[in-house]
Coordinates of C-alpha atoms in Angstrom, one line a residue:
M1 CA -3.7 1.4 15.3
F2 CA -5.9 3.0 12.4
V3 CA -8.4 1.6 9.9
L4 CA -9.3 3.6 7.0
N5 CA -13.3 3.3 6.2
S6 CA -13.5 4.2 2.6
L7 CA -17.4 4.6 2.5
D8 CA -17.7 6.3 5.6
G9 CA -14.9 9.0 5.2
D10 CA -13.2 8.5 8.6
V11 CA -10.8 6.5 10.3
S12 CA -11.5 3.9 13.0
V13 CA -8.8 4.0 16.0
I14 CA -8.6 0.4 17.5
D15 CA -7.4 -0.4 21.0
S16 CA -4.8 -3.1 20.0
I17 CA -4.9 -4.6 23.8
G18 CA -8.7 -5.1 24.0
W19 CA -9.3 -5.0 20.5
R20 CA -12.2 -2.6 20.1
E21 CA -12.9 0.5 18.4
I22 CA -12.2 3.5 20.7
K23 CA -13.2 6.4 18.4
R24 CA -13.6 7.9 14.8
I25 CA -11.8 10.4 13.3
P26 CA -13.5 12.3 10.3
T27 CA -11.1 12.7 7.4
G28 CA -12.6 13.6 3.9
K29 CA -14.2 11.6 1.2
E30 CA -12.9 8.2 0.3
P31 CA -9.7 7.7 2.4
H32 CA -7.9 4.5 0.9
H33 CA -4.5 4.7 1.9
L34 CA -2.1 6.0 4.6
Y35 CA 1.7 6.4 5.0
L36 CA 4.1 7.5 7.8
T37 CA 6.2 10.7 7.2
P38 CA 9.7 10.3 7.2
D39 CA 10.3 11.9 10.6
E40 CA 7.6 9.6 12.0
K41 CA 5.6 12.5 13.4
S42 CA 2.6 12.1 11.2
V43 CA 0.4 9.4 9.4
I44 CA -1.1 10.7 6.4
V45 CA -4.3 9.7 5.3
A46 CA -4.8 10.4 1.5
N47 CA -8.6 11.6 1.0
A48 CA -9.1 10.6 -2.6
A49 CA -12.4 12.2 -3.4
S50 CA -11.8 15.4 -1.1
D51 CA -8.4 16.2 -2.8
S52 CA -7.0 16.5 0.5
L53 CA -4.4 14.7 3.2
T54 CA -5.1 14.5 6.8
F55 CA -2.2 14.4 9.0
I56 CA -2.7 12.4 12.7
D57 CA -0.4 12.1 15.4
P58 CA 0.6 8.2 15.2
R59 CA 0.8 8.0 19.1
T60 CA -2.2 10.2 20.2
A61 CA -4.7 9.7 17.4
E62 CA -5.5 13.2 17.1
V63 CA -5.5 15.3 14.2
Q64 CA -2.7 17.6 13.4
R65 CA -3.8 19.6 10.1
T66 CA -5.2 19.0 6.8
V67 CA -3.5 19.7 3.4
T68 CA -6.0 20.6 0.7
G69 CA -5.2 20.8 -3.3
I70 CA -3.7 17.5 -3.7
R71 CA -5.5 15.9 -6.5
D72 CA -7.0 12.6 -6.1
P73 CA -4.6 11.1 -3.9
Y74 CA -5.7 7.5 -4.0
H75 CA -2.3 6.0 -3.4
L76 CA 0.9 7.5 -1.7
R77 CA 4.6 7.3 -0.9
F78 CA 7.6 8.9 0.0
S79 CA 11.1 8.2 -1.3
P80 CA 13.8 7.1 1.1
D81 CA 15.9 9.9 0.8
M82 CA 12.8 12.2 1.8
K83 CA 13.0 14.1 -1.1
W84 CA 10.2 13.0 -3.3
F85 CA 6.3 12.3 -2.3
V86 CA 4.5 10.7 -4.9
T87 CA 0.6 10.1 -5.3
A88 CA -1.4 8.2 -7.6
A89 CA -4.7 9.7 -8.9
N90 CA -6.9 6.7 -9.6
R91 CA -9.9 8.5 -11.2
L92 CA -7.9 11.3 -13.0
N93 CA -5.4 9.2 -14.7
H94 CA -2.2 10.9 -13.7
V95 CA 0.6 10.6 -11.5
D96 CA 1.9 13.4 -9.5
I97 CA 5.2 14.3 -8.2
Y98 CA 5.9 16.5 -5.2
S99 CA 9.1 17.9 -3.6
W100 CA 9.0 17.5 0.4
D101 CA 10.5 20.0 2.4
G102 CA 9.8 18.2 5.7
S103 CA 6.2 19.4 6.1
T104 CA 4.7 20.6 3.0
P105 CA 4.5 18.8 -0.4
T106 CA 5.0 21.4 -3.4
L107 CA 4.0 19.9 -7.0
V108 CA 7.1 19.4 -9.4
K109 CA 5.4 17.5 -12.0
R110 CA 2.0 16.0 -13.1
L111 CA 2.4 13.1 -15.3
P112 CA -0.4 11.7 -17.6
S113 CA -0.2 8.0 -17.0
A114 CA -3.0 5.4 -18.6
R115 CA -6.1 4.1 -17.2
T116 CA -6.7 4.1 -13.3
P117 CA -3.5 4.6 -11.8
S118 CA -3.6 2.2 -8.7
H119 CA -0.4 1.6 -6.5
L120 CA 3.2 2.7 -6.4
W121 CA 6.7 1.6 -5.1
I122 CA 10.0 3.7 -5.0
D123 CA 13.4 2.0 -5.1
S124 CA 15.8 2.1 -2.2
K125 CA 18.0 4.4 -3.8
S126 CA 15.2 7.1 -4.5
T127 CA 15.6 7.1 -8.3
T128 CA 12.7 5.1 -9.5
A129 CA 9.1 4.7 -9.2
W130 CA 7.0 1.9 -10.6
V131 CA 3.1 2.4 -10.9
S132 CA 0.5 0.0 -11.7
M133 CA -2.4 1.0 -14.2
Q134 CA -5.4 -1.1 -13.0
D135 CA -7.7 -0.6 -16.1
S136 CA -5.2 -0.5 -18.8
N137 CA -3.2 -3.7 -17.5
E138 CA 0.2 -1.8 -17.5
L139 CA 3.3 -1.2 -15.5
V140 CA 4.8 2.3 -16.0
V141 CA 8.2 3.4 -14.8
I142 CA 9.3 6.8 -13.7
D143 CA 12.7 8.3 -13.4
L144 CA 12.5 10.6 -10.5
A145 CA 15.4 12.9 -11.0
T146 CA 14.1 14.0 -14.8
Q147 CA 10.3 13.4 -13.6
A148 CA 9.8 11.5 -16.9
L149 CA 7.9 8.5 -17.7
T150 CA 10.5 6.2 -19.3
Q151 CA 8.9 2.4 -19.6
R152 CA 5.6 1.0 -20.0
V153 CA 5.0 -2.8 -20.0
T154 CA 1.9 -4.9 -20.5
T155 CA 0.8 -6.9 -17.5
G156 CA -2.1 -9.2 -16.6
P157 CA -5.4 -8.2 -15.6
M158 CA -6.3 -5.6 -13.3
P159 CA -2.7 -5.0 -11.8
A160 CA -2.9 -3.7 -8.2
D161 CA 0.0 -3.4 -5.4
V162 CA 3.5 -3.6 -6.0
F163 CA 6.2 -4.8 -3.8
V164 CA 10.0 -4.6 -4.8
T165 CA 12.6 -6.9 -2.9
P166 CA 15.0 -4.8 -0.7
D167 CA 17.9 -5.5 -3.4
D168 CA 15.9 -3.8 -5.9
K169 CA 16.1 -6.6 -8.1
H170 CA 12.7 -8.0 -8.2
L171 CA 9.2 -6.4 -8.3
L172 CA 6.0 -8.3 -7.5
L173 CA 2.7 -7.2 -8.7
G174 CA -0.7 -8.3 -7.5
L175 CA -3.1 -9.1 -10.2
T176 CA -6.7 -8.5 -9.1
G177 CA -8.1 -9.9 -12.1
G178 CA -6.1 -13.0 -12.1
E179 CA -4.9 -15.7 -9.3
G180 CA -1.3 -14.8 -8.7
V181 CA 1.5 -12.6 -8.4
E182 CA 3.7 -11.5 -11.5
V183 CA 7.4 -11.2 -10.9
Y184 CA 9.4 -8.7 -12.7
D185 CA 13.3 -8.2 -13.0
V186 CA 13.7 -4.4 -12.4
A187 CA 17.5 -4.5 -11.6
D188 CA 18.0 -1.7 -14.4
G189 CA 15.6 0.8 -12.7
S190 CA 14.3 3.2 -14.9
A191 CA 16.7 2.5 -18.0
K192 CA 15.1 -0.4 -19.1
A193 CA 11.7 -2.0 -19.0
P194 CA 10.8 -4.7 -16.3
Q195 CA 11.1 -7.9 -17.8
R196 CA 8.6 -10.6 -16.6
V197 CA 10.3 -13.5 -14.9
K198 CA 7.4 -15.7 -13.7
T199 CA 3.9 -15.7 -12.1
I200 CA 3.4 -17.2 -8.7
A201 CA 0.1 -18.6 -8.1
T202 CA -1.8 -17.3 -5.0
G203 CA -5.5 -16.9 -5.3
K204 CA -8.0 -15.3 -7.1
G205 CA -7.8 -11.5 -6.6
A206 CA -4.3 -10.9 -5.6
H207 CA -4.4 -7.4 -4.3
A208 CA -2.1 -6.0 -1.5
F209 CA 1.4 -7.0 0.1
R210 CA 2.8 -6.4 3.4
A211 CA 6.4 -7.5 4.3
A212 CA 6.8 -10.4 7.3
G213 CA 9.6 -8.1 8.4
D214 CA 12.2 -11.1 8.3
R215 CA 13.9 -9.6 4.9
R216 CA 12.6 -13.0 3.1
H217 CA 8.9 -13.1 3.2
V218 CA 6.1 -11.0 2.1
F219 CA 2.3 -11.5 2.5
V220 CA -0.5 -11.0 -0.3
S221 CA -4.2 -10.8 -0.1
N222 CA -6.4 -12.7 -2.2
R223 CA -9.6 -10.8 -2.2
V224 CA -11.6 -13.0 -4.2
A225 CA -10.1 -16.3 -2.8
G226 CA -10.5 -15.1 0.8
S227 CA -7.0 -15.9 1.8
I228 CA -3.6 -14.5 2.4
S229 CA -0.7 -16.2 0.8
K230 CA 3.0 -16.0 2.1
I231 CA 5.6 -15.5 -0.6
D232 CA 9.6 -16.2 -0.2
Y233 CA 10.8 -13.7 -2.3
L234 CA 14.3 -15.1 -2.5
E235 CA 13.1 -18.3 -4.0
L236 CA 10.1 -16.6 -5.6
K237 CA 7.4 -19.0 -4.8
A238 CA 4.4 -19.1 -2.3
V239 CA 5.1 -21.0 0.9
D240 CA 2.0 -20.8 3.1
S241 CA -1.6 -19.9 2.9
F242 CA -3.9 -18.1 5.5
P243 CA -8.0 -18.1 5.7
A244 CA -9.0 -14.4 5.5
P245 CA -12.9 -13.8 5.2
S246 CA -14.9 -11.2 3.2
G247 CA -12.5 -9.6 0.7
P248 CA -9.2 -9.2 2.5
D249 CA -7.5 -5.9 1.5
C250 CA -4.9 -4.0 3.1
M251 CA -3.1 -5.4 6.2
D252 CA -0.2 -4.8 8.8
V253 CA 1.7 -7.4 10.5
S254 CA 2.5 -7.1 14.3
A255 CA 6.3 -6.2 15.1
D256 CA 7.1 -9.8 16.4
G257 CA 5.5 -11.1 13.2
S258 CA 2.8 -13.3 15.1
L259 CA -0.3 -11.5 14.0
I260 CA -1.8 -10.4 10.7
M261 CA -4.5 -7.5 10.8
V262 CA -6.3 -7.2 7.6
G263 CA -9.4 -5.1 6.5
S264 CA -12.3 -7.6 5.5
R265 CA -13.5 -5.2 3.0
W266 CA -17.1 -6.6 2.3
A267 CA -18.2 -7.2 6.0
G268 CA -16.8 -3.8 7.5
R269 CA -14.5 -5.6 9.9
L270 CA -10.6 -5.8 10.9
T271 CA -9.8 -9.5 11.0
L272 CA -6.8 -10.7 13.2
I273 CA -4.9 -14.0 12.0
D274 CA -2.7 -15.8 14.5
V275 CA 0.3 -16.5 12.0
A276 CA 1.5 -19.9 14.3
R277 CA -2.0 -21.3 14.2
R278 CA -2.9 -20.2 10.8
K279 CA -6.4 -19.3 11.9
V280 CA -8.7 -16.0 12.5
V281 CA -8.8 -15.4 16.1
H282 CA -10.7 -12.1 16.5
Q283 CA -12.8 -9.7 14.4
V284 CA -13.2 -6.0 15.4
K285 CA -16.2 -4.1 13.9
V286 CA -15.3 -1.0 12.0
G287 CA -16.9 1.3 9.2
K288 CA -17.8 0.6 5.7
S289 CA -15.6 -0.7 3.1
P290 CA -12.3 -0.7 5.4
H291 CA -9.4 -0.2 3.3
G292 CA -5.9 0.9 4.6
V293 CA -4.6 -0.6 7.8
W294 CA -1.8 0.7 9.9
T295 CA -0.2 0.1 13.4
L296 CA 2.3 1.7 15.2
D297 CA 3.7 -1.5 16.5
H298 CA 4.6 -3.2 13.1
A299 CA 6.8 -5.3 11.7
A300 CA 9.8 -3.9 9.6
R301 CA 8.6 -3.1 6.0
Q302 CA 11.2 -5.4 4.2

């Protein structure tokens, strides 16, 4: 499995049997997030301050290649139809839409957005992208077919990660400057502004999501509260909570759903949480400010 060390500019490779770091992969400055390519042959590490992407073999942990000229790729995502590759430029205040030919991203449109684009999500039909604006407290909506920003709504403080339910009806938005998750009706995609439905109380600093893999629940890390909440996205309510020390951030979930692996950003550790026992069972020392976390043997993303 991989843990991105944002302040070290490298990736910790973790042995998920003995739970120890076995090597470091140099990438570029400020690797924050990573994403598996649609053909599952590469994990792309986005190096925000180096304007580059590092492609790593997910099975051998060997660097395949580096693509340069990608401006400030803080967060990234592919559309399900494999046509679009979208990045959020956190420090440069724009969203880039690239076409994807199976190997190389080609810039199609650069959209000025608002202050500090943070996280993004693309719907299951590959028609709509939602992007949070961390420092202007907004959620913007982009129509991918026309590459146009069509909607903009005001959110709670410091919106971060975005998760959309499998039926594309509800969007969950973590409020890092608040104490919970906002829920929006997004059934109309880019044609209508998202409508706020409710706020789910989780804990201070709600930040990053990861699906439990059962098509009913999603986890959210509460960075300030030092916890992870489990949300039932059918009932739109929090149903459980787990301790997660030292600024929990991005996470992954084992294929069988028994283990949460979360970056403890303030401690330089990967923290393992036993879901059934609801307790921390192990920590692995990694690099400075661990951010993105990914494992090959992971739960379904919905």
